[in-house]
Short mmCIF file of C-alpha atoms (C1' of nucleotides) and ligand atoms in Angstrom, two decimals:
data_model
loop_
_atom_site.label_atom_id
_atom_site.label_comp_id
_atom_site.label_asym_id
_atom_site.label_seq_id
_atom_site.Cartn_x
_atom_site.Cartn_y
_atom_site.Cartn_z
CA MET Q 1 25.80 -0.82 -19.61
CA PRO Q 2 28.17 -0.90 -16.22
CA GLU Q 3 27.32 -3.37 -13.55
CA ARG Q 4 25.72 -1.65 -10.46
CA ALA Q 5 27.22 -1.78 -6.92
CA LEU Q 6 25.32 -3.71 -4.46
CA PRO Q 7 23.62 -1.13 -1.75
CA TYR Q 8 24.84 -3.30 1.30
CA ARG Q 9 28.76 -3.02 0.69
CA PRO Q 10 30.21 0.40 0.99
CA HIS Q 11 30.41 2.05 -2.53
CA ASN Q 12 30.87 5.50 -4.52
CA HIS Q 13 27.38 6.47 -4.24
CA ASP Q 14 27.75 9.31 -6.20
CA ALA Q 15 28.24 6.97 -8.99
CA CYS Q 16 24.93 5.52 -8.32
CA VAL Q 17 23.45 8.75 -8.62
CA SER Q 18 25.08 9.94 -11.73
CA GLN Q 19 24.78 7.25 -13.61
CA ALA Q 20 21.03 7.23 -12.94
CA LEU Q 21 20.58 10.87 -14.10
CA ALA Q 22 22.83 9.92 -16.98
CA ASP Q 23 20.67 7.03 -17.85
CA ALA Q 24 17.49 9.19 -17.25
CA ARG Q 25 18.61 11.81 -19.81
CA THR Q 26 19.44 9.20 -22.14
CA ILE Q 27 15.91 7.81 -22.07
CA CYS Q 28 13.69 10.79 -22.25
CA ARG Q 29 16.05 12.01 -25.26
CA GLU Q 30 15.40 9.09 -27.08
CA GLN Q 31 11.82 9.24 -26.05
CA ASN Q 32 11.16 12.90 -26.66
CA ALA Q 33 10.36 13.34 -22.75
CA ARG Q 34 10.82 16.38 -21.11
CA LEU Q 35 13.21 15.78 -17.99
CA THR Q 36 12.62 19.59 -16.41
CA ALA Q 37 14.27 20.96 -13.50
CA ILE Q 38 11.90 19.65 -11.13
CA ARG Q 39 11.62 15.82 -12.25
CA GLU Q 40 15.28 15.58 -12.42
CA ARG Q 41 15.43 17.23 -8.93
CA VAL Q 42 13.04 14.53 -7.72
CA LEU Q 43 14.80 11.81 -9.27
CA GLU Q 44 17.99 13.12 -7.59
CA LEU Q 45 16.56 13.13 -4.17
CA ILE Q 46 15.15 9.36 -4.74
CA TRP Q 47 18.69 8.76 -5.29
CA GLN Q 48 20.16 10.28 -2.54
CA SER Q 49 20.29 6.53 -0.78
CA HIS Q 50 19.02 3.44 -1.59
CA LYS Q 51 16.44 4.10 1.15
CA PRO Q 52 13.02 4.71 -0.51
CA LEU Q 53 11.32 7.87 -0.04
CA GLY Q 54 7.89 8.89 0.69
CA ALA Q 55 5.97 11.76 -1.54
CA TYR Q 56 5.94 13.93 1.55
CA ASP Q 57 9.86 13.51 2.37
CA ILE Q 58 10.69 14.69 -1.25
CA LEU Q 59 8.18 17.41 -0.74
CA ALA Q 60 9.94 18.60 2.78
CA GLN Q 61 13.28 18.17 1.26
CA LEU Q 62 12.18 20.69 -1.72
CA GLY Q 63 10.55 22.77 0.56
CA SER Q 64 14.06 23.06 2.77
CA GLU Q 65 16.07 23.99 -0.45
CA GLY Q 66 13.59 27.01 -1.20
CA HIS Q 67 11.38 25.21 -3.35
CA ASN Q 68 7.87 26.07 -1.86
CA ALA Q 69 6.21 22.98 -3.51
CA ALA Q 70 2.65 21.46 -3.07
CA PRO Q 71 1.72 17.70 -2.97
CA PRO Q 72 0.60 18.01 -6.93
CA THR Q 73 4.24 19.16 -8.00
CA VAL Q 74 5.81 16.06 -6.33
CA TYR Q 75 2.98 13.61 -7.42
CA ARG Q 76 3.30 14.85 -10.95
CA ALA Q 77 7.25 14.62 -11.19
CA LEU Q 78 6.74 10.73 -9.57
CA ASP Q 79 4.15 10.15 -12.06
CA PHE Q 80 6.48 11.14 -15.07
CA LEU Q 81 9.26 9.06 -13.01
CA LEU Q 82 6.98 6.21 -13.20
CA GLN Q 83 5.92 6.53 -16.80
CA TYR Q 84 9.25 6.39 -17.89
CA GLY Q 85 10.56 3.34 -15.46
CA LEU Q 86 12.85 5.73 -14.01
CA VAL Q 87 11.71 5.03 -10.42
CA HIS Q 88 9.48 2.17 -9.04
CA ARG Q 89 6.84 2.52 -6.01
CA LEU Q 90 6.55 0.27 -3.37
CA ALA Q 91 3.28 -0.54 -2.58
CA SER Q 92 4.14 -2.15 1.13
CA LEU Q 93 5.98 1.21 1.95
CA ASN Q 94 4.21 4.12 0.11
CA ALA Q 95 7.50 5.04 -1.08
CA PHE Q 96 9.79 5.48 -4.03
CA THR Q 97 12.77 4.29 -5.22
CA GLY Q 98 14.95 4.85 -7.95
CA CYS Q 99 14.85 2.06 -11.01
CA SER Q 100 18.41 0.32 -11.13
CA HIS Q 101 17.54 -1.42 -14.75
CA ALA Q 102 16.00 1.86 -16.05
CA GLY Q 103 14.92 1.38 -19.90
CA GLU Q 104 15.05 -2.67 -19.78
CA ASN Q 105 10.90 -3.11 -19.56
CA HIS Q 106 10.53 -4.99 -16.45
CA HIS Q 107 8.97 -5.54 -12.88
CA GLY Q 108 11.24 -5.97 -10.47
CA LEU Q 109 11.79 -7.97 -7.43
CA PHE Q 110 12.65 -5.86 -4.33
CA LEU Q 111 14.23 -7.06 -1.27
CA ILE Q 112 13.68 -4.61 1.54
CA CYS Q 113 15.43 -4.46 4.52
CA HIS Q 114 13.08 -3.86 7.63
CA GLN Q 115 15.93 -2.70 10.02
CA CYS Q 116 17.88 -0.05 7.82
CA GLY Q 117 15.45 0.22 4.78
CA THR Q 118 17.94 -0.50 2.08
CA VAL Q 119 16.30 -1.68 -0.94
CA LEU Q 120 17.87 -4.05 -3.59
CA GLU Q 121 16.23 -4.62 -6.81
CA LEU Q 122 16.73 -7.66 -8.47
CA GLU Q 123 15.75 -9.21 -11.79
CA SER Q 124 15.22 -12.93 -11.42
CA ALA Q 125 14.06 -14.82 -14.55
CA PRO Q 126 13.41 -18.22 -12.50
CA VAL Q 127 10.96 -15.66 -10.25
CA SER Q 128 9.46 -14.15 -13.28
CA GLN Q 129 9.03 -17.86 -15.04
CA ALA Q 130 7.67 -19.70 -11.56
CA ILE Q 131 5.32 -16.64 -11.48
CA ASP Q 132 4.06 -16.75 -15.07
CA ASP Q 133 3.55 -20.53 -14.81
CA ALA Q 134 1.35 -20.59 -11.51
CA ALA Q 135 -0.89 -17.61 -13.17
CA ARG Q 136 -0.93 -19.49 -16.63
CA ALA Q 137 -2.14 -22.66 -14.54
CA GLN Q 138 -4.99 -20.55 -13.37
CA ALA Q 139 -5.67 -19.20 -17.07
CA PHE Q 140 -4.87 -15.59 -15.54
CA GLN Q 141 -3.03 -13.28 -17.64
CA PRO Q 142 -0.48 -11.56 -16.17
CA GLU Q 143 0.05 -7.92 -16.72
CA GLY Q 144 1.90 -6.28 -13.76
CA ALA Q 145 3.89 -7.22 -10.46
CA THR Q 146 4.50 -6.14 -7.00
CA LEU Q 147 7.08 -8.27 -5.57
CA GLU Q 148 8.29 -6.85 -2.12
CA ILE Q 149 10.38 -9.32 0.07
CA SER Q 150 10.88 -7.90 3.61
CA GLY Q 151 13.66 -9.09 5.50
CA LEU Q 152 17.14 -8.70 6.88
CA CYS Q 153 19.98 -7.35 4.65
CA PRO Q 154 23.51 -8.67 5.09
CA ARG Q 155 24.92 -6.00 6.62
CA CYS Q 156 21.88 -6.27 9.27
CA ARG Q 157 22.09 -9.67 9.63
CA ALA Q 158 25.95 -9.53 10.23
CA GLU Q 159 24.83 -6.75 12.93
CA ALA Q 160 22.31 -8.99 14.78
CA ASN Q 161 24.49 -12.04 14.58
CA PRO Q 162 28.14 -11.18 14.86
CA GLY Q 163 29.58 -14.44 15.00
CA ALA Q 164 28.06 -16.00 12.07
CA PRO Q 165 29.91 -16.49 8.75
CA SER Q 166 28.38 -14.65 5.72
CA HIS Q 167 28.27 -16.91 2.59
CA ASP Q 168 28.78 -13.83 0.52
CA MET G 1 -9.71 -29.55 4.52
CA PRO G 2 -12.13 -29.53 1.34
CA GLU G 3 -10.87 -27.89 -1.58
CA ARG G 4 -11.82 -24.61 -2.06
CA ALA G 5 -13.78 -23.53 -5.14
CA LEU G 6 -12.10 -21.24 -7.57
CA PRO G 7 -13.77 -17.82 -7.68
CA TYR G 8 -13.64 -17.46 -11.59
CA ARG G 9 -16.84 -20.04 -11.94
CA PRO G 10 -20.05 -19.80 -10.70
CA HIS G 11 -19.78 -21.74 -7.23
CA ASN G 12 -21.96 -21.79 -4.18
CA HIS G 13 -20.58 -18.93 -2.41
CA ASP G 14 -22.31 -19.29 0.56
CA ALA G 15 -20.45 -22.44 1.14
CA CYS G 16 -17.07 -20.15 0.88
CA VAL G 17 -18.44 -17.93 3.29
CA SER G 18 -19.35 -20.74 5.97
CA GLN G 19 -16.34 -22.42 5.58
CA ALA G 20 -13.95 -19.40 6.24
CA LEU G 21 -16.19 -18.62 9.06
CA ALA G 22 -16.12 -22.10 10.65
CA ASP G 23 -12.29 -22.21 10.27
CA ALA G 24 -12.05 -18.65 11.89
CA ARG G 25 -14.19 -20.21 14.90
CA THR G 26 -11.82 -23.09 15.27
CA ILE G 27 -8.61 -21.38 14.93
CA CYS G 28 -9.74 -18.70 17.33
CA ARG G 29 -10.92 -21.22 19.83
CA GLU G 30 -7.32 -23.04 19.51
CA GLN G 31 -5.83 -20.15 20.11
CA ASN G 32 -7.68 -18.79 23.05
CA ALA G 33 -8.34 -15.49 20.92
CA ARG G 34 -11.74 -13.93 20.94
CA LEU G 35 -13.80 -13.96 17.87
CA THR G 36 -16.31 -11.40 18.97
CA ALA G 37 -19.58 -10.16 17.01
CA ILE G 38 -17.82 -7.03 15.27
CA ARG G 39 -14.42 -9.47 14.21
CA GLU G 40 -16.79 -12.05 13.05
CA ARG G 41 -18.68 -9.35 11.10
CA VAL G 42 -16.13 -7.80 9.61
CA LEU G 43 -14.60 -11.21 8.43
CA GLU G 44 -18.02 -11.87 7.10
CA LEU G 45 -18.28 -8.77 4.99
CA ILE G 46 -14.86 -9.49 3.67
CA TRP G 47 -15.73 -12.85 2.53
CA GLN G 48 -19.08 -11.64 0.85
CA SER G 49 -17.18 -11.81 -2.29
CA HIS G 50 -13.91 -12.73 -3.75
CA LYS G 51 -13.37 -8.90 -4.37
CA PRO G 52 -10.98 -7.18 -1.84
CA LEU G 53 -13.03 -4.69 0.43
CA GLY G 54 -11.32 -1.41 1.54
CA ALA G 55 -11.47 -0.76 5.38
CA TYR G 56 -13.91 2.60 4.39
CA ASP G 57 -15.93 -0.09 2.17
CA ILE G 58 -16.60 -2.06 5.50
CA LEU G 59 -16.95 0.89 7.65
CA ALA G 60 -19.94 1.85 5.22
CA GLN G 61 -21.43 -1.33 5.51
CA LEU G 62 -21.60 -1.36 8.75
CA GLY G 63 -22.82 1.97 9.29
CA SER G 64 -25.53 0.49 6.79
CA GLU G 65 -27.27 -1.69 8.72
CA GLY G 66 -26.93 0.27 11.87
CA HIS G 67 -23.85 -0.26 13.75
CA ASN G 68 -22.59 3.07 14.11
CA ALA G 69 -18.89 2.49 13.75
CA ALA G 70 -16.04 5.09 13.29
CA PRO G 71 -12.50 4.23 11.77
CA PRO G 72 -10.91 2.70 14.89
CA THR G 73 -13.22 -0.08 15.24
CA VAL G 74 -12.84 -1.30 11.98
CA TYR G 75 -8.95 -1.27 12.00
CA ARG G 76 -9.00 -3.04 15.28
CA ALA G 77 -10.95 -5.39 13.96
CA LEU G 78 -8.72 -6.33 10.82
CA ASP G 79 -5.56 -6.02 12.76
CA PHE G 80 -7.00 -8.84 14.85
CA LEU G 81 -7.84 -10.65 11.48
CA LEU G 82 -4.45 -9.93 9.98
CA GLN G 83 -2.65 -11.11 13.14
CA TYR G 84 -4.54 -14.53 13.12
CA GLY G 85 -3.77 -15.24 9.60
CA LEU G 86 -7.57 -14.84 8.82
CA VAL G 87 -7.53 -12.27 5.87
CA HIS G 88 -4.57 -10.78 4.15
CA ARG G 89 -4.02 -6.72 3.00
CA LEU G 90 -3.37 -6.28 -0.46
CA ALA G 91 -0.96 -3.65 -0.45
CA SER G 92 -1.14 -2.91 -4.04
CA LEU G 93 -5.24 -1.95 -3.59
CA ASN G 94 -5.34 -0.58 0.09
CA ALA G 95 -7.73 -3.33 0.71
CA PHE G 96 -8.28 -6.45 2.43
CA THR G 97 -9.45 -10.01 1.19
CA GLY G 98 -10.26 -13.27 3.14
CA CYS G 99 -7.10 -15.64 3.72
CA SER G 100 -8.20 -19.23 1.70
CA HIS G 101 -5.39 -20.96 3.55
CA ALA G 102 -6.08 -19.65 7.38
CA GLY G 103 -4.25 -21.50 9.63
CA GLU G 104 -1.47 -22.57 6.99
CA ASN G 105 1.21 -19.85 8.08
CA HIS G 106 1.87 -18.57 4.75
CA HIS G 107 2.61 -15.88 2.49
CA GLY G 108 0.25 -16.12 -0.43
CA LEU G 109 0.44 -15.32 -4.11
CA PHE G 110 -2.42 -13.08 -5.52
CA LEU G 111 -3.65 -12.71 -8.71
CA ILE G 112 -5.97 -9.49 -9.13
CA CYS G 113 -8.11 -9.27 -11.99
CA HIS G 114 -7.84 -5.41 -13.05
CA GLN G 115 -11.21 -5.86 -14.76
CA CYS G 116 -13.76 -7.24 -12.30
CA GLY G 117 -11.52 -7.02 -9.18
CA THR G 118 -11.66 -10.77 -7.97
CA VAL G 119 -8.62 -12.09 -6.36
CA LEU G 120 -7.46 -15.49 -6.20
CA GLU G 121 -4.74 -16.47 -3.60
CA LEU G 122 -2.38 -18.94 -4.33
CA GLU G 123 0.43 -21.03 -2.65
CA SER G 124 2.76 -21.88 -5.07
CA ALA G 125 6.32 -23.94 -3.96
CA PRO G 126 8.20 -23.19 -7.04
CA VAL G 127 7.57 -19.28 -6.94
CA SER G 128 8.26 -19.53 -2.78
CA GLN G 129 11.58 -21.71 -3.79
CA ALA G 130 12.54 -18.90 -6.70
CA ILE G 131 12.04 -16.22 -4.41
CA ASP G 132 14.14 -17.80 -1.53
CA ASP G 133 17.04 -18.67 -4.07
CA ALA G 134 17.11 -14.87 -5.26
CA ALA G 135 17.04 -13.44 -1.75
CA ARG G 136 20.03 -16.11 -0.64
CA ALA G 137 21.81 -15.31 -3.49
CA GLN G 138 22.09 -11.59 -2.16
CA ALA G 139 22.55 -12.92 1.27
CA PHE G 140 19.10 -11.88 2.19
CA GLN G 141 17.05 -13.03 4.78
CA PRO G 142 13.42 -13.28 3.91
CA GLU G 143 10.55 -12.80 6.07
CA GLY G 144 7.64 -11.52 4.91
CA ALA G 145 6.40 -11.28 1.10
CA THR G 146 4.11 -8.78 -0.89
CA LEU G 147 3.38 -10.85 -4.23
CA GLU G 148 0.38 -9.21 -6.14
CA ILE G 149 0.22 -9.95 -9.93
CA SER G 150 -2.37 -7.64 -11.87
CA GLY G 151 -4.01 -9.06 -14.98
CA LEU G 152 -7.10 -10.46 -16.45
CA CYS G 153 -8.72 -13.24 -14.90
CA PRO G 154 -10.01 -16.03 -17.14
CA ARG G 155 -13.57 -14.54 -17.14
CA CYS G 156 -12.75 -11.31 -18.26
CA ARG G 157 -9.80 -12.82 -20.58
CA ALA G 158 -13.03 -14.53 -22.39
CA GLU G 159 -15.06 -11.32 -22.30
CA ALA G 160 -12.28 -9.23 -23.93
CA ASN G 161 -11.50 -12.03 -26.64
CA PRO G 162 -14.71 -13.76 -27.29
CA GLY G 163 -13.14 -16.21 -30.28
CA ALA G 164 -10.35 -17.49 -28.32
CA PRO G 165 -10.35 -20.94 -26.32
CA SER G 166 -9.77 -21.28 -22.71
CA HIS G 167 -6.89 -23.50 -22.10
CA ASP G 168 -8.63 -24.26 -18.75
"C1'" DG S 1 5.73 36.22 -33.16
"C1'" DC S 2 1.79 33.46 -32.06
"C1'" DA S 3 -1.81 29.77 -31.08
"C1'" DA S 4 -1.43 25.42 -29.19
"C1'" DA S 5 0.22 21.93 -25.98
"C1'" DT S 6 2.45 20.97 -22.08
"C1'" DT S 7 4.03 21.69 -17.41
"C1'" DT S 8 3.59 24.27 -12.98
"C1'" DG S 9 1.55 26.67 -8.93
"C1'" DC S 10 -2.26 26.63 -5.78
"C1'" DA S 11 -6.12 25.83 -3.16
"C1'" DA S 12 -9.31 22.73 -1.54
"C1'" DC S 13 -10.28 18.25 -1.02
"C1'" DA S 14 -10.55 12.89 -0.80
"C1'" DT S 15 -8.68 8.64 1.04
"C1'" DT S 16 -6.62 5.73 4.04
"C1'" DA S 17 -4.69 4.95 9.09
"C1'" DT S 18 -3.83 6.34 14.07
"C1'" DA S 19 -3.51 8.46 18.54
"C1'" DA S 20 -5.53 9.36 22.76
"C1'" DC S 21 -8.64 8.34 26.29
"C1'" DA S 22 -12.75 7.35 28.34
"C1'" DC S 23 -16.15 3.77 28.95
"C1'" DT S 24 -17.74 -1.30 28.92
"C1'" DT S 25 -17.30 -6.32 29.02
"C1'" DG S 26 -15.64 -10.26 30.51
"C1'" DC S 27 -12.52 -12.95 33.23
"C1'" DT S 28 -10.06 -14.30 38.27
"C1'" DG S 29 -9.67 -15.08 42.67
"C1'" DC S 30 -11.70 -14.61 46.53
"C1'" DG F 1 -21.59 -12.71 44.30
"C1'" DC F 2 -18.17 -9.00 43.72
"C1'" DA F 3 -13.71 -6.41 43.69
"C1'" DG F 4 -9.76 -6.02 40.34
"C1'" DC F 5 -7.79 -6.54 36.21
"C1'" DA F 6 -7.12 -7.11 31.33
"C1'" DA F 7 -9.06 -6.79 26.78
"C1'" DG F 8 -12.33 -4.86 24.09
"C1'" DT F 9 -15.05 -1.23 22.65
"C1'" DG F 10 -16.66 3.87 21.58
"C1'" DT F 11 -15.54 8.50 20.36
"C1'" DT F 12 -13.15 12.59 19.02
"C1'" DA F 13 -9.24 14.33 17.04
"C1'" DT F 14 -5.57 13.93 13.81
"C1'" DA F 15 -1.94 12.35 10.93
"C1'" DA F 16 -0.39 10.47 6.63
"C1'" DT F 17 -1.15 9.78 1.68
"C1'" DG F 18 -3.23 10.65 -2.56
"C1'" DT F 19 -6.04 13.59 -6.00
"C1'" DT F 20 -9.22 17.47 -8.50
"C1'" DG F 21 -9.89 21.24 -10.96
"C1'" DC F 22 -8.81 25.46 -12.84
"C1'" DA F 23 -5.49 29.43 -13.78
"C1'" DA F 24 -0.65 31.08 -15.09
"C1'" DA F 25 3.54 29.99 -17.15
"C1'" DT F 26 6.62 27.96 -19.93
"C1'" DT F 27 7.71 25.22 -24.02
"C1'" DT F 28 6.80 23.66 -28.40
"C1'" DG F 29 5.87 24.01 -33.53
"C1'" DC F 30 4.89 26.67 -37.28
ZN1 LIG O 201 24.56 3.59 -4.48
ZN1 LIG O 202 19.47 -3.50 6.75
ZN1 LIG O 203 -16.79 -18.00 -3.07
ZN1 LIG O 204 -4.01 -16.64 2.74
#
DNA sequence: GCAAATTTGCAACATTATAACACTTGCTGC
DNA sequence: GCAGCAAGTGTTATAATGTTGCAAATTTGC
């Protein structure tokens, strides 16, 4: 599996998209799931940038390209993509973002820039471990997690504070 | 500050409520904020149990006790309570829960039982630290967090699996 | 081909949240 | 006390997000 580019830096984003679509096709083939035209198009729209998209944004884009869709069409496609781990829903934004670890059965940690909207999905073993420990200490059995951190991404930090060095 | 009771065990919940209201009054007095009748009543309704309440649930309860309120009334009260850290909004549920660390300027970690709906708010330094480290490793400057863990609380675990010992 | 199952189209509806504006209340300075 | 002002509340309408139910079309398995 190739290393993913960081969304903060300029990168060949077409590669992000085609990688995501290729992964999706593989995953669906392996699981005998039907990645139909609409589902694939919704996934592609979500991957058009690293900024999450609302269901009605997707609906509008489908509409603008001639596909006269109603809300259930979009939500059903999203349900499918969620089910197979191809996208995530960001509860704090009511929006959807492509999963950059599709097929790895995980719950991500999302860094959401409130300035530019860019989202980076991480997997952090220390975070998962700390949460698991905290839950276990309460005899709570964790099953799903919503971990969304809002803040400033490196690019927007640099813009806000031009003199400061980046430690990246 | 007295130790809070755990919501999972039977406890004198009236004490939770009156403690929360007393804290709220103190905090508002200190900050010259007006804890008006509606705001206080909304806070009290939210604290009526350890299960989060939707804005329209609050609205319905206000209605059933003769206060003929419209949505903005409730949302304005909630905005006020959020602003002063007296309640939290749970993004994964579109619902509100009383803050059990009011005045301590924090972002909580919420353990949400998907069986009974009970929510426990924690503060976990290891979790906060791990998240901070993960963000910093991406040169991301965190400002706010949405940390909501869904799973089974100890009571519901015991019901689901009666033979198992509780490690509590 | 044909029956069954899945997917899509479509209309209506449910839930959650906000905007705009008028009215009331409580404080401030006189 | 009382004008003037800011903060809070009432009310209506509307926006944004998400769901239900059913019929038509497509795909699948045989
Ligand atoms: Zn990219
Ligand atoms: Zn940014
Ligand atoms: Zn209690
Ligand atoms: Zn809290």
